[in-house]
Amino acid sequence: MKESIVIAAGGTGGHISPGVALAEVLTEKKEVFSVSEVYIHSLLRNKDNPDLQSPPCEVIWHNSPQFRGMRALIYPFLFLLQFTKTCIAFQKRKVTAVIGMGGYSSLPAILYAILFRKKLFLCEQNCVPGKITRYFQRFAVKLALSFPTRDPISSKIPYKVIGNPIRKKIIPQTMGIRQNENLHEGRKNIVNVLVLGGSQGARQLNNMILKTTENPDVFQKFRFRVLTGTSLYDETLSKSKGSTEIISYANDMKPNYEWANLVVARSGAGVIAECLVFGLPMVLIPYPYAADNHQKENADYIEKEGAALTIHSTSDDPSLLVKYLLTWKTNPDELKEMGHNSLRLSNVNAAYQTISYFFPH
């Protein structure tokens, strides 16, 4: 019997992007994995997400409420309404398996799998398993991890550390490239620094970089490209000076990764995984208010493996970043070594390997 599979890839880009990567594999390899249909289940508010503009399969939209900030008496009724719609949509499409990517928006699909005794698989992107993984792993057939987790997974649950699934459009044309082997020889060894605050931007990162560029020794050696986030573009542009390149957002990130020798970013699992496949060293500045402080754990793991340095701060004080950059100015071999470690941790085939783990063929 062929599978009809729903990928519950909901709330944020960190859940959507790997979910779309899995959908790409399943739609291309239907016969290999004995699949009849593939669907993505995502929130209606994600319609403008770049990864869902031209999805590889049908998207089933839903509008499940988030409990946070909602009156407790109202939430059950709103959730029940959306869950009922989900059940009707899944029954109509004869869904036989659900892959949950995490986040509250995957809850209706997961509950459907449990209630109607369908196969349930879970993907966990972060070093600290989210609530969905912690609460529902015991119902899962298998669990796929992007990184080793801080807390041990139950020995009763089959799991495997595979890596975060990467979309096809991100994967480098030439596998195994190392961005820092020559550090742009012929350009006076200028180091290109890509700054990523996420689609919503990060004022802290933007301001830290602008202050960093005021250091003449840094300015001499490093060139910066800052993806500010659309809401912070005008503000950051008005403050910028010199040759710092200010961009609001990029739908196609591959050219930016190919340009970069170094990335300064938050430590979401998606950004980290993309930097790894390009062999990029990182300076990670975890978002301090992330659920369960998972960004800190992600950053600490990558630093421990030698692919990044971290800055644990809520201020835009540039002193530590300046210190790192000036160290690399006189010792670029450290950047090269970090790049090698980054590439060592990468897995460009994580999407295919995850599907193969869930549906052996």
Short mmCIF file of C-alpha atoms in Angstrom, two decimals, residues 207-357:
data_model
loop_
_atom_site.label_atom_id
_atom_site.label_comp_id
_atom_site.label_asym_id
_atom_site.label_seq_id
_atom_site.Cartn_x
_atom_site.Cartn_y
_atom_site.Cartn_z
CA ASN A 207 23.60 47.88 15.56
CA MET A 208 26.52 45.73 16.71
CA ILE A 209 27.80 45.46 13.14
CA LEU A 210 27.43 49.18 12.47
CA LYS A 211 29.49 49.92 15.58
CA THR A 212 32.02 47.27 14.61
CA THR A 213 32.65 48.92 11.23
CA GLU A 214 33.69 52.11 13.01
CA ASN A 215 36.92 50.37 14.04
CA PRO A 216 39.52 51.33 11.38
CA ASP A 217 41.48 48.09 11.71
CA VAL A 218 38.32 46.05 11.17
CA PHE A 219 37.23 48.23 8.27
CA GLN A 220 40.58 47.71 6.55
CA LYS A 221 40.30 43.90 6.48
CA PHE A 222 36.57 43.09 6.50
CA ARG A 223 33.59 43.89 4.28
CA PHE A 224 30.07 43.47 5.63
CA ARG A 225 26.78 42.52 4.02
CA VAL A 226 23.88 42.91 6.46
CA LEU A 227 20.48 41.31 5.85
CA THR A 228 18.50 43.50 8.19
CA GLY A 229 15.01 42.07 7.97
CA THR A 230 12.35 44.07 6.14
CA SER A 231 11.06 45.90 9.21
CA LEU A 232 14.53 47.16 10.19
CA TYR A 233 15.91 48.01 6.75
CA ASP A 234 15.22 51.76 6.71
CA GLU A 235 16.41 52.20 10.27
CA THR A 236 19.68 50.35 9.65
CA LEU A 237 20.32 52.03 6.30
CA SER A 238 19.96 55.48 7.85
CA LYS A 239 22.63 54.64 10.43
CA SER A 240 25.10 52.94 8.11
CA LYS A 241 28.30 54.53 6.89
CA GLY A 242 31.07 53.59 4.49
CA SER A 243 30.93 50.49 2.31
CA THR A 244 28.67 48.30 4.46
CA GLU A 245 26.11 46.66 2.17
CA ILE A 246 22.58 46.85 3.56
CA ILE A 247 19.93 44.44 2.25
CA SER A 248 16.44 43.99 3.64
CA TYR A 249 15.87 40.35 2.72
CA ALA A 250 16.95 37.78 0.13
CA ASN A 251 14.71 35.05 -1.29
CA ASP A 252 17.75 33.33 -2.78
CA MET A 253 20.39 32.87 -0.11
CA LYS A 254 22.85 30.78 -2.09
CA PRO A 255 24.70 33.76 -3.70
CA ASN A 256 25.10 35.31 -0.26
CA TYR A 257 26.58 32.15 1.24
CA GLU A 258 28.90 31.81 -1.76
CA TRP A 259 30.06 35.41 -1.28
CA ALA A 260 30.76 35.02 2.42
CA ASN A 261 33.89 33.93 4.27
CA LEU A 262 32.30 34.33 7.69
CA VAL A 263 28.76 34.55 9.04
CA VAL A 264 27.48 36.48 12.07
CA ALA A 265 23.98 35.27 12.96
CA ARG A 266 21.47 34.09 15.48
CA SER A 267 21.75 30.39 16.21
CA GLY A 268 18.56 28.94 14.81
CA ALA A 269 19.03 25.40 13.51
CA GLY A 270 18.18 26.30 9.92
CA VAL A 271 20.76 29.06 9.54
CA ILE A 272 23.41 26.91 11.20
CA ALA A 273 22.71 23.96 8.88
CA GLU A 274 22.93 26.17 5.80
CA CYS A 275 26.24 27.69 6.94
CA LEU A 276 27.64 24.22 7.59
CA VAL A 277 27.06 22.96 4.05
CA PHE A 278 29.05 25.92 2.72
CA GLY A 279 31.87 25.28 5.18
CA LEU A 280 31.42 28.70 6.77
CA PRO A 281 32.83 29.66 10.17
CA MET A 282 30.34 31.48 12.37
CA VAL A 283 30.00 34.00 15.14
CA LEU A 284 26.73 33.03 16.80
CA ILE A 285 24.73 35.43 18.96
CA PRO A 286 21.83 33.39 20.38
CA TYR A 287 18.42 34.98 20.73
CA PRO A 288 18.19 35.08 24.54
CA TYR A 289 14.40 34.71 24.71
CA ALA A 290 14.07 31.61 22.52
CA ALA A 291 11.94 28.82 23.97
CA ASP A 292 13.92 26.67 26.42
CA ASN A 293 16.95 28.78 25.52
CA HIS A 294 17.48 26.38 22.63
CA GLN A 295 19.51 28.88 20.59
CA LYS A 296 22.13 29.00 23.35
CA GLU A 297 22.43 25.22 23.30
CA ASN A 298 22.69 25.19 19.50
CA ALA A 299 25.45 27.80 19.60
CA ASP A 300 27.33 26.07 22.40
CA TYR A 301 27.31 22.78 20.49
CA ILE A 302 28.67 24.35 17.29
CA GLU A 303 31.32 26.21 19.28
CA LYS A 304 32.34 23.02 21.07
CA GLU A 305 32.81 21.35 17.69
CA GLY A 306 35.13 24.17 16.60
CA ALA A 307 32.97 25.70 13.85
CA ALA A 308 31.90 28.88 15.67
CA LEU A 309 32.53 31.34 18.46
CA THR A 310 29.63 32.64 20.50
CA ILE A 311 28.63 35.96 22.00
CA HIS A 312 26.11 35.61 24.80
CA SER A 313 24.82 39.14 25.16
CA THR A 314 21.63 41.18 24.90
CA SER A 315 23.47 44.43 24.13
CA ASP A 316 24.92 45.77 20.89
CA ASP A 317 28.36 46.27 22.45
CA PRO A 318 30.81 45.38 19.62
CA SER A 319 33.93 44.85 21.74
CA LEU A 320 33.94 41.03 21.72
CA LEU A 321 33.14 40.81 18.01
CA VAL A 322 35.90 43.33 17.28
CA LYS A 323 38.29 41.22 19.35
CA TYR A 324 37.44 38.09 17.34
CA LEU A 325 37.80 39.89 14.00
CA LEU A 326 41.15 41.46 14.84
CA THR A 327 42.43 38.05 15.95
CA TRP A 328 41.45 36.60 12.58
CA LYS A 329 42.98 39.58 10.80
CA THR A 330 46.43 38.50 11.96
CA ASN A 331 45.71 34.77 12.01
CA PRO A 332 43.38 33.78 9.14
CA ASP A 333 44.34 30.13 9.59
CA GLU A 334 41.95 30.03 12.55
CA LEU A 335 39.08 30.94 10.21
CA LYS A 336 40.16 28.26 7.77
CA GLU A 337 40.20 25.64 10.51
CA MET A 338 36.74 26.70 11.68
CA GLY A 339 35.55 26.38 8.09
CA HIS A 340 36.90 22.84 7.90
CA ASN A 341 35.08 21.96 11.13
CA SER A 342 31.90 23.52 9.78
CA LEU A 343 32.04 21.38 6.66
CA ARG A 344 32.75 18.31 8.76
CA LEU A 345 29.48 18.82 10.65
CA SER A 346 27.39 19.33 7.50
CA ASN A 347 25.09 16.88 5.74
CA VAL A 348 23.79 18.01 2.36
CA ASN A 349 21.87 14.73 2.04
CA ALA A 350 19.98 15.10 5.33
CA ALA A 351 16.58 15.39 3.62
CA TYR A 352 17.00 12.18 1.62
CA GLN A 353 18.51 10.33 4.56
CA THR A 354 15.66 11.42 6.85
CA ILE A 355 13.03 10.13 4.44
CA SER A 356 15.01 6.92 3.95
CA TYR A 357 15.11 6.46 7.73
#
